PDB file of C-alpha atoms in Angstrom:
ATOM      1  CA  ALA A 446    -306.131 134.808 -86.027  1.00  0.00           C
ATOM      2  CA  SER A 447    -304.497 135.462 -89.174  1.00  0.00           C
ATOM      3  CA  PHE A 448    -301.372 134.972 -90.410  1.00  0.00           C
ATOM      4  CA  GLU A 449    -299.376 136.142 -93.680  1.00  0.00           C
ATOM      5  CA  ARG A 450    -296.764 134.794 -95.842  1.00  0.00           C
ATOM      6  CA  LEU A 451    -293.956 136.877 -96.725  1.00  0.00           C
ATOM      7  CA  PRO A 452    -292.080 136.557 -99.739  1.00  0.00           C
ATOM      8  CA  ASN A 453    -288.640 134.801 -99.707  1.00  0.00           C
ATOM      9  CA  SER A 454    -287.009 138.324-100.441  1.00  0.00           C
ATOM     10  CA  THR A 455    -287.614 139.773 -97.381  1.00  0.00           C
ATOM     11  CA  VAL A 456    -286.638 136.759 -95.239  1.00  0.00           C
ATOM     12  CA  LYS A 457    -283.365 137.133 -94.259  1.00  0.00           C
ATOM     13  CA  PRO A 458    -281.141 133.917 -94.533  1.00  0.00           C
ATOM     14  CA  THR A 459    -280.040 133.669 -91.195  1.00  0.00           C
ATOM     15  CA  VAL A 460    -283.783 134.152 -89.697  1.00  0.00           C
ATOM     16  CA  PHE A 461    -283.369 130.293 -88.909  1.00  0.00           C
ATOM     17  CA  GLU A 462    -279.825 130.268 -87.013  1.00  0.00           C
ATOM     18  CA  PRO A 463    -280.283 130.429 -83.021  1.00  0.00           C
ATOM     19  CA  GLU A 464    -278.973 133.735 -81.033  1.00  0.00           C
ATOM     20  CA  PRO A 465    -276.008 134.555 -80.894  1.00  0.00           C
ATOM     21  CA  GLU A 466    -276.095 134.569 -76.583  1.00  0.00           C
ATOM     22  CA  LEU A 467    -277.278 130.398 -77.514  1.00  0.00           C
ATOM     23  CA  LEU A 468    -273.359 129.854 -78.189  1.00  0.00           C
ATOM     24  CA  SER A 469    -269.860 130.006 -76.720  1.00  0.00           C
ATOM     25  CA  SER A 470    -268.445 133.176 -77.113  1.00  0.00           C
ATOM     26  CA  GLY A 471    -265.107 131.587 -78.904  1.00  0.00           C
ATOM     27  CA  THR A 472    -267.145 129.864 -81.683  1.00  0.00           C
ATOM     28  CA  THR A 473    -268.579 131.247 -84.692  1.00  0.00           C
ATOM     29  CA  ASP A 474    -270.016 128.797 -86.658  1.00  0.00           C
ATOM     30  CA  THR A 475    -274.456 128.242 -86.524  1.00  0.00           C
ATOM     31  CA  LEU A 476    -276.645 125.344 -86.895  1.00  0.00           C
ATOM     32  CA  ASN A 477    -278.965 125.982 -90.008  1.00  0.00           C
ATOM     33  CA  PRO A 478    -281.277 123.069 -89.781  1.00  0.00           C
ATOM     34  CA  LEU A 479    -281.713 123.484 -93.816  1.00  0.00           C
ATOM     35  CA  ASN A 480    -278.310 122.932 -94.303  1.00  0.00           C
ATOM     36  CA  PRO A 481    -277.137 119.589 -93.539  1.00  0.00           C
ATOM     37  CA  LYS A 482    -274.132 119.520 -93.688  1.00  0.00           C
ATOM     38  CA  SER A 483    -273.449 122.672 -91.093  1.00  0.00           C
ATOM     39  CA  ASN A 484    -275.208 120.638 -89.120  1.00  0.00           C
ATOM     40  CA  ALA A 485    -273.275 117.704 -89.319  1.00  0.00           C
ATOM     41  CA  ALA A 486    -270.175 120.170 -88.916  1.00  0.00           C
ATOM     42  CA  ALA A 487    -271.883 121.727 -85.440  1.00  0.00           C
ATOM     43  CA  PRO A 488    -269.446 122.653 -82.784  1.00  0.00           C
ATOM     44  CA  VAL A 489    -269.650 121.253 -79.833  1.00  0.00           C
ATOM     45  CA  LEU A 490    -271.474 123.783 -77.305  1.00  0.00           C
ATOM     46  CA  THR A 491    -270.124 124.805 -74.030  1.00  0.00           C
ATOM     47  CA  SER A 492    -270.266 124.339 -70.382  1.00  0.00           C
ATOM     48  CA  ASP A 493    -271.120 128.067 -69.636  1.00  0.00           C
ATOM     49  CA  LEU A 494    -274.098 128.321 -71.345  1.00  0.00           C
ATOM     50  CA  ARG A 495    -277.494 128.424 -69.127  1.00  0.00           C
ATOM     51  CA  PRO A 496    -279.622 125.080 -69.603  1.00  0.00           C
ATOM     52  CA  LEU A 497    -282.736 125.703 -71.947  1.00  0.00           C
ATOM     53  CA  THR A 498    -285.698 124.444 -69.737  1.00  0.00           C
ATOM     54  CA  SER A 499    -289.348 124.583 -70.780  1.00  0.00           C
ATOM     55  CA  VAL A 500    -292.189 126.032 -69.175  1.00  0.00           C
ATOM     56  CA  VAL A 501    -295.395 124.502 -68.431  1.00  0.00           C
ATOM     57  CA  ALA A 502    -298.581 124.754 -66.948  1.00  0.00           C
ATOM     58  CA  THR A 503    -299.886 123.352 -64.429  1.00  0.00           C
ATOM     59  CA  PRO A 504    -303.287 122.307 -63.617  1.00  0.00           C
ATOM     60  CA  ALA A 505    -302.614 123.857 -60.316  1.00  0.00           C
ATOM     61  CA  LEU A 506    -302.020 127.610 -62.389  1.00  0.00           C
ATOM     62  CA  GLU A 507    -305.067 126.811 -64.334  1.00  0.00           C
ATOM     63  CA  VAL A 508    -307.564 126.682 -61.424  1.00  0.00           C
ATOM     64  CA  GLU A 509    -305.815 130.574 -60.274  1.00  0.00           C
ATOM     65  CA  VAL A 510    -306.526 131.281 -64.289  1.00  0.00           C
ATOM     66  CA  LEU A 511    -310.299 130.456 -64.401  1.00  0.00           C
ATOM     67  CA  ARG A 512    -311.156 131.748 -59.730  1.00  0.00           C
ATOM     68  CA  LEU A 513    -309.142 135.117 -61.256  1.00  0.00           C
ATOM     69  CA  LEU A 514    -311.211 134.900 -64.461  1.00  0.00           C
ATOM     70  CA  ASN A 515    -314.517 134.056 -62.526  1.00  0.00           C
ATOM     71  CA  GLN A 516    -314.051 137.059 -59.763  1.00  0.00           C
ATOM     72  CA  ALA A 517    -314.147 138.934 -62.767  1.00  0.00           C
ATOM     73  CA  GLY A 518    -317.103 137.795 -64.278  1.00  0.00           C
ATOM     74  CA  ALA A 519    -315.177 136.983 -67.174  1.00  0.00           C
ATOM     75  CA  ASP A 520    -316.774 132.766 -66.634  1.00  0.00           C
ATOM     76  CA  MET A 521    -320.157 134.295 -68.118  1.00  0.00           C
ATOM     77  CA  GLY A 522    -320.622 133.960 -71.937  1.00  0.00           C
ATOM     78  CA  GLU A 523    -318.050 136.927 -72.108  1.00  0.00           C
ATOM     79  CA  GLN A 524    -315.594 135.882 -75.112  1.00  0.00           C
ATOM     80  CA  ILE A 525    -312.051 134.624 -72.817  1.00  0.00           C
ATOM     81  CA  SER A 526    -311.294 131.573 -73.714  1.00  0.00           C
ATOM     82  CA  VAL A 527    -308.137 129.523 -71.874  1.00  0.00           C
ATOM     83  CA  THR A 528    -306.285 126.833 -74.277  1.00  0.00           C
ATOM     84  CA  HIS A 529    -303.642 125.516 -73.842  1.00  0.00           C
ATOM     85  CA  THR A 530    -300.587 126.234 -76.292  1.00  0.00           C
ATOM     86  CA  THR A 531    -298.309 124.090 -78.192  1.00  0.00           C
ATOM     87  CA  ASP A 532    -295.504 124.740 -76.245  1.00  0.00           C
ATOM     88  CA  GLY A 533    -297.192 123.914 -72.701  1.00  0.00           C
ATOM     89  CA  ARG A 534    -298.465 127.223 -71.648  1.00  0.00           C
ATOM     90  CA  LEU A 535    -302.088 128.963 -70.800  1.00  0.00           C
ATOM     91  CA  SER A 536    -303.506 131.687 -73.696  1.00  0.00           C
ATOM     92  CA  VAL A 537    -305.785 133.139 -72.217  1.00  0.00           C
ATOM     93  CA  GLU A 538    -307.443 134.837 -75.313  1.00  0.00           C
ATOM     94  CA  GLY A 539    -310.305 137.500 -75.407  1.00  0.00           C
ATOM     95  CA  LEU A 540    -312.229 140.544 -76.556  1.00  0.00           C
ATOM     96  CA  ALA A 541    -313.846 143.227 -74.033  1.00  0.00           C
ATOM     97  CA  GLU A 542    -316.294 145.566 -75.950  1.00  0.00           C
ATOM     98  CA  THR A 543    -314.811 148.413 -74.188  1.00  0.00           C
ATOM     99  CA  PRO A 544    -311.097 149.591 -72.664  1.00  0.00           C
ATOM    100  CA  GLN A 545    -312.592 149.902 -69.008  1.00  0.00           C
ATOM    101  CA  ARG A 546    -313.092 146.187 -69.218  1.00  0.00           C
ATOM    102  CA  LYS A 547    -310.538 145.444 -70.582  1.00  0.00           C
ATOM    103  CA  GLN A 548    -307.994 147.085 -68.144  1.00  0.00           C
ATOM    104  CA  GLU A 549    -311.006 145.374 -65.000  1.00  0.00           C
ATOM    105  CA  LEU A 550    -309.652 142.560 -66.868  1.00  0.00           C
ATOM    106  CA  LEU A 551    -306.078 142.658 -66.949  1.00  0.00           C
ATOM    107  CA  ASP A 552    -306.191 143.782 -63.986  1.00  0.00           C
ATOM    108  CA  ALA A 553    -307.357 140.793 -62.494  1.00  0.00           C
ATOM    109  CA  LEU A 554    -305.015 138.617 -64.049  1.00  0.00           C
ATOM    110  CA  SER A 555    -302.419 141.013 -63.079  1.00  0.00           C
ATOM    111  CA  GLU A 556    -300.294 138.834 -60.324  1.00  0.00           C
ATOM    112  CA  LEU A 557    -299.851 136.285 -63.638  1.00  0.00           C
ATOM    113  CA  ARG A 558    -298.785 137.842 -66.369  1.00  0.00           C
ATOM    114  CA  SER A 559    -295.270 137.945 -64.632  1.00  0.00           C
ATOM    115  CA  ASN A 560    -295.203 134.186 -65.224  1.00  0.00           C
ATOM    116  CA  PRO A 561    -293.574 132.512 -68.091  1.00  0.00           C
ATOM    117  CA  ALA A 562    -296.175 129.538 -67.768  1.00  0.00           C
ATOM    118  CA  VAL A 563    -299.109 132.066 -68.613  1.00  0.00           C
ATOM    119  CA  LYS A 564    -299.580 133.284 -72.050  1.00  0.00           C
ATOM    120  CA  ILE A 565    -302.012 136.613 -72.103  1.00  0.00           C
ATOM    121  CA  ASP A 566    -303.288 138.879 -74.768  1.00  0.00           C
ATOM    122  CA  ILE A 567    -306.857 140.653 -74.920  1.00  0.00           C
ATOM    123  CA  GLN A 568    -307.865 142.957 -76.767  1.00  0.00           C
ATOM    124  CA  THR A 569    -311.080 145.253 -77.308  1.00  0.00           C
ATOM    125  CA  LEU A 570    -312.780 144.635 -80.042  1.00  0.00           C
ATOM    126  CA  ASP A 571    -311.762 147.934 -81.962  1.00  0.00           C
ATOM    127  CA  GLU A 572    -307.558 146.375 -81.461  1.00  0.00           C
ATOM    128  CA  ALA A 573    -308.813 143.266 -83.060  1.00  0.00           C
ATOM    129  CA  LEU A 574    -309.942 145.090 -86.119  1.00  0.00           C
ATOM    130  CA  ALA A 575    -307.362 146.938 -86.205  1.00  0.00           C
ATOM    131  CA  ARG A 576    -304.785 143.902 -86.617  1.00  0.00           C
ATOM    132  CA  GLN A 577    -306.296 142.572 -88.845  1.00  0.00           C
ATOM    133  CA  PRO A 578    -304.383 142.291 -92.407  1.00  0.00           C
ATOM    134  CA  LYS A 579    -305.595 144.935 -94.986  1.00  0.00           C
ATOM    135  CA  GLY A 580    -307.473 143.510 -97.788  1.00  0.00           C
ATOM    136  CA  GLN A 581    -308.502 140.567 -96.273  1.00  0.00           C
ATOM    137  CA  ASN A 582    -311.867 140.854 -95.742  1.00  0.00           C
ATOM    138  CA  SER A 583    -314.138 139.188 -98.370  1.00  0.00           C
ATOM    139  CA  SER A 584    -315.329 140.220-101.602  1.00  0.00           C
ATOM    140  CA  GLY A 585    -318.550 137.941-101.579  1.00  0.00           C
ATOM    141  CA  SER A 586    -321.295 140.600-101.247  1.00  0.00           C
ATOM    142  CA  ILE A 587    -323.418 139.970 -97.836  1.00  0.00           C
ATOM    143  CA  SER A 588    -327.267 140.771 -97.660  1.00  0.00           C
ATOM    144  CA  VAL A 589    -329.265 140.290 -94.212  1.00  0.00           C
ATOM    145  CA  GLN A 590    -332.707 139.927 -94.679  1.00  0.00           C
ATOM    146  CA  THR A 591    -335.352 140.351 -91.870  1.00  0.00           C
ATOM    147  CA  SER A 592    -339.077 139.335 -91.117  1.00  0.00           C
ATOM    148  CA  GLN A 593    -341.944 140.494 -89.010  1.00  0.00           C
ATOM    149  CA  PRO A 594    -343.884 138.740 -87.679  1.00  0.00           C
ATOM    150  CA  SER A 595    -347.733 139.511 -88.604  1.00  0.00           C
ATOM    151  CA  SER A 596    -348.984 138.946 -84.753  1.00  0.00           C
ATOM    152  CA  ASN A 597    -347.268 141.878 -82.097  1.00  0.00           C
ATOM    153  CA  THR A 598    -348.195 139.979 -78.977  1.00  0.00           C
ATOM    154  CA  LEU A 599    -345.870 136.700 -76.863  1.00  0.00           C
ATOM    155  CA  PRO A 600    -347.518 133.332 -77.241  1.00  0.00           C
ATOM    156  CA  VAL A 601    -348.602 133.662 -73.437  1.00  0.00           C
ATOM    157  CA  ASP A 602    -350.246 137.087 -73.958  1.00  0.00           C
ATOM    158  CA  LYS A 603    -353.892 135.720 -72.614  1.00  0.00           C
ATOM    159  CA  GLU A 604    -352.598 134.861 -69.081  1.00  0.00           C
ATOM    160  CA  LEU A 605    -350.078 137.619 -69.508  1.00  0.00           C
ATOM    161  CA  ARG A 606    -353.501 140.336 -69.387  1.00  0.00           C
ATOM    162  CA  GLN A 607    -355.365 138.273 -67.006  1.00  0.00           C
ATOM    163  CA  TYR A 608    -352.171 137.987 -64.932  1.00  0.00           C
ATOM    164  CA  PHE A 609    -352.271 142.420 -64.493  1.00  0.00           C
ATOM    165  CA  ALA A 610    -355.871 142.786 -64.716  1.00  0.00           C
ATOM    166  CA  ALA A 611    -355.643 140.565 -61.712  1.00  0.00           C
ATOM    167  CA  ARG A 612    -353.463 142.591 -59.903  1.00  0.00           C
ATOM    168  CA  ASN A 613    -355.782 145.959 -61.172  1.00  0.00           C
ATOM    169  CA  VAL A 614    -352.700 147.254 -63.983  1.00  0.00           C
ATOM    170  CA  SER A 615    -354.830 149.670 -65.521  1.00  0.00           C
ATOM    171  CA  GLU A 616    -354.946 149.243 -69.433  1.00  0.00           C
ATOM    172  CA  ALA A 617    -352.463 152.000 -70.162  1.00  0.00           C
ATOM    173  CA  GLN A 618    -349.947 150.052 -67.894  1.00  0.00           C
ATOM    174  CA  THR A 619    -350.296 146.284 -68.638  1.00  0.00           C
ATOM    175  CA  ASP A 620    -348.604 145.892 -72.357  1.00  0.00           C
ATOM    176  CA  GLU A 621    -345.443 147.908 -70.729  1.00  0.00           C
ATOM    177  CA  ALA A 622    -345.756 145.578 -67.561  1.00  0.00           C
ATOM    178  CA  ILE A 623    -346.099 143.077 -70.311  1.00  0.00           C
ATOM    179  CA  HIS A 624    -343.058 143.746 -71.906  1.00  0.00           C
ATOM    180  CA  GLN A 625    -340.984 143.852 -68.625  1.00  0.00           C
ATOM    181  CA  PHE A 626    -342.152 140.809 -67.137  1.00  0.00           C
ATOM    182  CA  ALA A 627    -341.743 138.986 -70.599  1.00  0.00           C
ATOM    183  CA  SER A 628    -337.957 140.784 -70.868  1.00  0.00           C
ATOM    184  CA  ARG A 629    -337.168 139.879 -67.126  1.00  0.00           C
ATOM    185  CA  ALA A 630    -338.132 136.447 -67.977  1.00  0.00           C
ATOM    186  CA  ILE A 631    -335.282 135.807 -70.878  1.00  0.00           C
ATOM    187  CA  ARG A 632    -332.890 137.666 -69.014  1.00  0.00           C
ATOM    188  CA  ARG A 633    -333.089 135.105 -66.194  1.00  0.00           C
ATOM    189  CA  SER A 634    -333.297 132.330 -68.037  1.00  0.00           C
ATOM    190  CA  LEU A 635    -330.392 133.080 -69.572  1.00  0.00           C
ATOM    191  CA  GLN A 636    -328.240 133.515 -67.517  1.00  0.00           C
ATOM    192  CA  ILE A 637    -329.382 130.676 -65.623  1.00  0.00           C
ATOM    193  CA  VAL A 638    -328.466 128.460 -69.166  1.00  0.00           C
ATOM    194  CA  GLN A 639    -325.133 130.827 -68.027  1.00  0.00           C
ATOM    195  CA  HIS A 640    -324.015 129.825 -65.153  1.00  0.00           C
ATOM    196  CA  ALA A 641    -324.793 125.956 -66.476  1.00  0.00           C
ATOM    197  CA  LYS A 642    -322.336 125.845 -68.875  1.00  0.00           C
ATOM    198  CA  ALA A 643    -320.190 127.669 -67.899  1.00  0.00           C
ATOM    199  CA  LEU A 644    -319.848 124.699 -64.629  1.00  0.00           C
ATOM    200  CA  LYS A 645    -319.996 122.499 -67.416  1.00  0.00           C
ATOM    201  CA  THR A 646    -316.698 123.460 -68.628  1.00  0.00           C
ATOM    202  CA  LEU A 647    -315.342 123.462 -65.089  1.00  0.00           C
ATOM    203  CA  ALA A 648    -316.244 119.835 -64.321  1.00  0.00           C
ATOM    204  CA  GLN A 649    -315.394 118.353 -67.100  1.00  0.00           C
ATOM    205  CA  ARG A 650    -311.883 120.671 -67.914  1.00  0.00           C
ATOM    206  CA  PHE A 651    -310.060 118.736 -66.399  1.00  0.00           C
ATOM    207  CA  SER A 652    -309.272 114.593 -67.224  1.00  0.00           C
ATOM    208  CA  PRO A 653    -308.740 112.421 -63.939  1.00  0.00           C
ATOM    209  CA  GLU A 654    -305.507 112.452 -64.197  1.00  0.00           C
ATOM    210  CA  GLU A 655    -305.099 115.645 -64.027  1.00  0.00           C
ATOM    211  CA  LEU A 656    -307.357 116.222 -60.834  1.00  0.00           C
ATOM    212  CA  GLN A 657    -305.520 113.877 -59.079  1.00  0.00           C
ATOM    213  CA  THR A 658    -302.089 115.943 -59.414  1.00  0.00           C
ATOM    214  CA  LEU A 659    -304.408 118.600 -57.950  1.00  0.00           C
ATOM    215  CA  ASP A 660    -303.413 119.164 -54.734  1.00  0.00           C
ATOM    216  CA  ALA A 661    -305.553 120.146 -51.663  1.00  0.00           C
ATOM    217  CA  ASP A 662    -305.712 123.722 -51.903  1.00  0.00           C
ATOM    218  CA  ALA A 663    -306.285 124.087 -55.762  1.00  0.00           C
ATOM    219  CA  LYS A 664    -308.794 120.993 -56.285  1.00  0.00           C
ATOM    220  CA  SER A 665    -311.341 122.678 -53.099  1.00  0.00           C
ATOM    221  CA  LYS A 666    -310.823 126.370 -56.039  1.00  0.00           C
ATOM    222  CA  TRP A 667    -312.032 124.622 -57.975  1.00  0.00           C
ATOM    223  CA  LEU A 668    -315.069 122.299 -56.871  1.00  0.00           C
ATOM    224  CA  LEU A 669    -315.707 125.770 -55.173  1.00  0.00           C
ATOM    225  CA  LEU A 670    -315.826 127.464 -58.376  1.00  0.00           C
ATOM    226  CA  ILE A 671    -318.220 124.616 -59.259  1.00  0.00           C
ATOM    227  CA  LYS A 672    -320.478 125.533 -56.265  1.00  0.00           C
ATOM    228  CA  GLN A 673    -320.690 128.891 -57.072  1.00  0.00           C
ATOM    229  CA  HIS A 674    -322.911 128.635 -60.268  1.00  0.00           C
ATOM    230  CA  ALA A 675    -324.742 125.327 -58.771  1.00  0.00           C
ATOM    231  CA  GLN A 676    -326.175 127.909 -56.495  1.00  0.00           C
ATOM    232  CA  ALA A 677    -326.392 130.702 -58.427  1.00  0.00           C
ATOM    233  CA  LEU A 678    -328.208 128.397 -60.856  1.00  0.00           C
ATOM    234  CA  GLN A 679    -330.581 126.866 -58.398  1.00  0.00           C
ATOM    235  CA  GLN A 680    -331.500 130.469 -57.130  1.00  0.00           C
ATOM    236  CA  GLU A 681    -331.955 132.391 -60.597  1.00  0.00           C
ATOM    237  CA  SER A 682    -334.107 129.551 -61.367  1.00  0.00           C
ATOM    238  CA  ALA A 683    -335.782 129.250 -57.815  1.00  0.00           C
ATOM    239  CA  ALA A 684    -336.780 133.367 -58.812  1.00  0.00           C
ATOM    240  CA  MET A 685    -337.700 131.908 -62.189  1.00  0.00           C
ATOM    241  CA  ARG A 686    -340.386 129.829 -61.285  1.00  0.00           C
ATOM    242  CA  ARG A 687    -341.192 131.523 -57.970  1.00  0.00           C
ATOM    243  CA  GLU A 688    -342.356 134.652 -61.224  1.00  0.00           C
ATOM    244  CA  ILE A 689    -343.642 133.361 -64.149  1.00  0.00           C
ATOM    245  CA  GLY A 690    -344.911 130.231 -62.415  1.00  0.00           C
ATOM    246  CA  PRO A 691    -348.609 132.174 -60.573  1.00  0.00           C
ATOM    247  CA  LEU A 692    -349.575 132.603 -65.176  1.00  0.00           C
ATOM    248  CA  PHE A 693    -349.774 128.336 -65.419  1.00  0.00           C
ATOM    249  CA  PRO A 694    -351.742 125.833 -63.631  1.00  0.00           C
ATOM    250  CA  PHE A 695    -348.845 123.267 -62.845  1.00  0.00           C
ATOM    251  CA  ALA A 696    -346.820 125.773 -61.353  1.00  0.00           C
ATOM    252  CA  SER A 697    -346.395 123.321 -58.586  1.00  0.00           C
ATOM    253  CA  GLN A 698    -344.952 120.078 -60.020  1.00  0.00           C
ATOM    254  CA  SER A 699    -342.525 118.027 -58.096  1.00  0.00           C
ATOM    255  CA  ALA A 700    -339.145 117.269 -59.104  1.00  0.00           C
ATOM    256  CA  SER A 701    -337.995 113.259 -59.056  1.00  0.00           C
ATOM    257  CA  GLU A 702    -335.011 112.033 -57.659  1.00  0.00           C
ATOM    258  CA  SER A 703    -331.686 112.913 -58.468  1.00  0.00           C
ATOM    259  CA  ALA A 704    -328.760 111.452 -59.014  1.00  0.00           C
ATOM    260  CA  VAL A 705    -326.428 110.732 -56.535  1.00  0.00           C
ATOM    261  CA  ILE A 706    -322.701 111.985 -57.038  1.00  0.00           C
ATOM    262  CA  LYS A 707    -320.166 110.353 -55.918  1.00  0.00           C
ATOM    263  CA  SER A 708    -317.217 111.045 -57.107  1.00  0.00           C
ATOM    264  CA  ASP A 709    -315.852 113.542 -60.186  1.00  0.00           C
ATOM    265  CA  ALA A 710    -316.747 110.867 -62.571  1.00  0.00           C
ATOM    266  CA  ASP A 711    -320.719 112.071 -61.914  1.00  0.00           C
ATOM    267  CA  LEU A 712    -319.926 115.232 -61.243  1.00  0.00           C
ATOM    268  CA  ALA A 713    -319.331 116.134 -64.505  1.00  0.00           C
ATOM    269  CA  ARG A 714    -321.456 113.603 -66.695  1.00  0.00           C
ATOM    270  CA  ALA A 715    -324.117 115.985 -63.431  1.00  0.00           C
ATOM    271  CA  ALA A 716    -322.851 118.800 -64.720  1.00  0.00           C
ATOM    272  CA  GLU A 717    -323.657 117.612 -68.732  1.00  0.00           C
ATOM    273  CA  HIS A 718    -327.042 116.738 -67.767  1.00  0.00           C
ATOM    274  CA  LEU A 719    -328.071 120.184 -65.939  1.00  0.00           C
ATOM    275  CA  PHE A 720    -326.302 122.063 -68.880  1.00  0.00           C
ATOM    276  CA  GLN A 721    -328.633 120.109 -71.174  1.00  0.00           C
ATOM    277  CA  MET A 722    -331.840 120.124 -69.160  1.00  0.00           C
ATOM    278  CA  CYS A 723    -330.856 124.416 -69.009  1.00  0.00           C
ATOM    279  CA  SER A 724    -330.254 124.657 -72.904  1.00  0.00           C
ATOM    280  CA  GLU A 725    -334.065 122.713 -73.192  1.00  0.00           C
ATOM    281  CA  ASN A 726    -335.753 124.744 -70.917  1.00  0.00           C
ATOM    282  CA  ASP A 727    -334.851 128.054 -72.152  1.00  0.00           C
ATOM    283  CA  ARG A 728    -336.044 126.994 -75.242  1.00  0.00           C
ATOM    284  CA  VAL A 729    -339.004 126.683 -73.954  1.00  0.00           C
ATOM    285  CA  ILE A 730    -339.071 130.487 -72.211  1.00  0.00           C
ATOM    286  CA  LEU A 731    -337.791 131.945 -75.839  1.00  0.00           C
ATOM    287  CA  SER A 732    -340.490 130.323 -77.832  1.00  0.00           C
ATOM    288  CA  ALA A 733    -343.504 131.565 -74.739  1.00  0.00           C
ATOM    289  CA  PHE A 734    -342.237 134.963 -73.880  1.00  0.00           C
ATOM    290  CA  SER A 735    -340.462 136.553 -77.744  1.00  0.00           C
ATOM    291  CA  ILE A 736    -343.077 138.019 -80.592  1.00  0.00           C
ATOM    292  CA  SER A 737    -344.589 135.309 -81.927  1.00  0.00           C
ATOM    293  CA  SER A 738    -347.293 134.218 -85.046  1.00  0.00           C
ATOM    294  CA  ASP A 739    -347.756 131.452 -84.117  1.00  0.00           C
ATOM    295  CA  SER A 740    -349.700 131.043 -80.675  1.00  0.00           C
ATOM    296  CA  SER A 741    -348.711 127.553 -80.066  1.00  0.00           C
ATOM    297  CA  GLN A 742    -345.413 128.340 -78.684  1.00  0.00           C
ATOM    298  CA  ALA A 743    -346.889 128.643 -75.371  1.00  0.00           C
ATOM    299  CA  SER A 744    -347.882 124.684 -75.321  1.00  0.00           C
ATOM    300  CA  SER A 745    -344.582 124.115 -74.060  1.00  0.00           C
ATOM    301  CA  ILE A 746    -344.434 125.564 -71.366  1.00  0.00           C
ATOM    302  CA  LYS A 747    -348.313 125.000 -70.439  1.00  0.00           C
ATOM    303  CA  SER A 748    -346.283 121.452 -69.743  1.00  0.00           C
ATOM    304  CA  VAL A 749    -346.486 118.728 -66.481  1.00  0.00           C
ATOM    305  CA  THR A 750    -343.199 118.133 -68.191  1.00  0.00           C
ATOM    306  CA  PHE A 751    -342.146 121.962 -68.623  1.00  0.00           C
ATOM    307  CA  TRP A 752    -342.366 122.413 -64.930  1.00  0.00           C
ATOM    308  CA  ARG A 753    -341.234 119.637 -63.974  1.00  0.00           C
ATOM    309  CA  SER A 754    -338.087 119.839 -65.381  1.00  0.00           C
ATOM    310  CA  LEU A 755    -337.537 123.601 -63.682  1.00  0.00           C
ATOM    311  CA  GLN A 756    -337.311 121.494 -60.946  1.00  0.00           C
ATOM    312  CA  GLU A 757    -335.371 118.662 -61.465  1.00  0.00           C
ATOM    313  CA  ALA A 758    -332.949 121.047 -62.919  1.00  0.00           C
ATOM    314  CA  GLU A 759    -332.605 123.195 -59.035  1.00  0.00           C
ATOM    315  CA  THR A 760    -332.326 119.796 -57.188  1.00  0.00           C
ATOM    316  CA  LEU A 761    -329.457 118.715 -59.304  1.00  0.00           C
ATOM    317  CA  ALA A 762    -327.957 121.752 -58.861  1.00  0.00           C
ATOM    318  CA  VAL A 763    -328.399 121.929 -55.310  1.00  0.00           C
ATOM    319  CA  ARG A 764    -327.302 117.866 -54.942  1.00  0.00           C
ATOM    320  CA  ILE A 765    -323.939 119.192 -57.164  1.00  0.00           C
ATOM    321  CA  SER A 766    -323.492 122.085 -55.011  1.00  0.00           C
ATOM    322  CA  ASP A 767    -323.538 119.533 -51.980  1.00  0.00           C
ATOM    323  CA  PHE A 768    -320.657 117.564 -53.051  1.00  0.00           C
ATOM    324  CA  ARG A 769    -317.773 116.693 -51.136  1.00  0.00           C
ATOM    325  CA  PHE A 770    -314.322 114.567 -52.368  1.00  0.00           C
TER     326      PHE A 770
END
């Protein structure tokens, strides 16, 4: 997140010397990587020293970290990352909006906090800001410009008003009903994309070689996480399609056949394709149900292509959830 350069005068000359406990009790010389002469005359360490062993996180441990984060709901767009450090450990870093959420995440990972192969650093937003070095703020000014649409209607306003009129919703209540309807559609579409992204990240997380090292239990856990996102995606998409479908004439389009998934490589490709489809569908939903002065933004959601894409995404999600290795 940041680094600090210290003046030479503030750094102890012994900063690169090994800790005393790493040297035998009868040794007074030290190793100095900055002094070749001292290295040449370095003492031989005695046999009473314990060997230094590196701690490396295995793919199975990585699956467990991902599983615990999933149980905490931290793989759906939250600012949490799981990366490999240069020394082979796993680093779990994240930002929590509140101290309560931070504690929830720490509790979810509690069984791994003593594992030397896992480094956990969860901060609140306030803590992250406080840790920034003073004077790091940009000297340049930041200007924020906002623009207001010239129209205060949705591109599908006409269809929505006809829909609610047919259901005997009063004119006084129609505007609020339209707002709630549009908000639900946008929220559901976002949930679908987040499930698709989490699914894609999991499916492409491990190389074929790493997957080969997973035992049956670890691989089952990994695949279960993928299936859970696929099933949730399919359910959210079907619910959204049922709700907004009555507004449009092409909502009953059938999907074409999805690719057959027979291997881990097929699974990774299917996850990538599913994410692309859901992202494009989300763009269409957002354009249609967001206030705009351009009424043509509704053209895509009225097309056969969009409704077929929704069905194909659901079918592909089912194929992924049915995959067996």
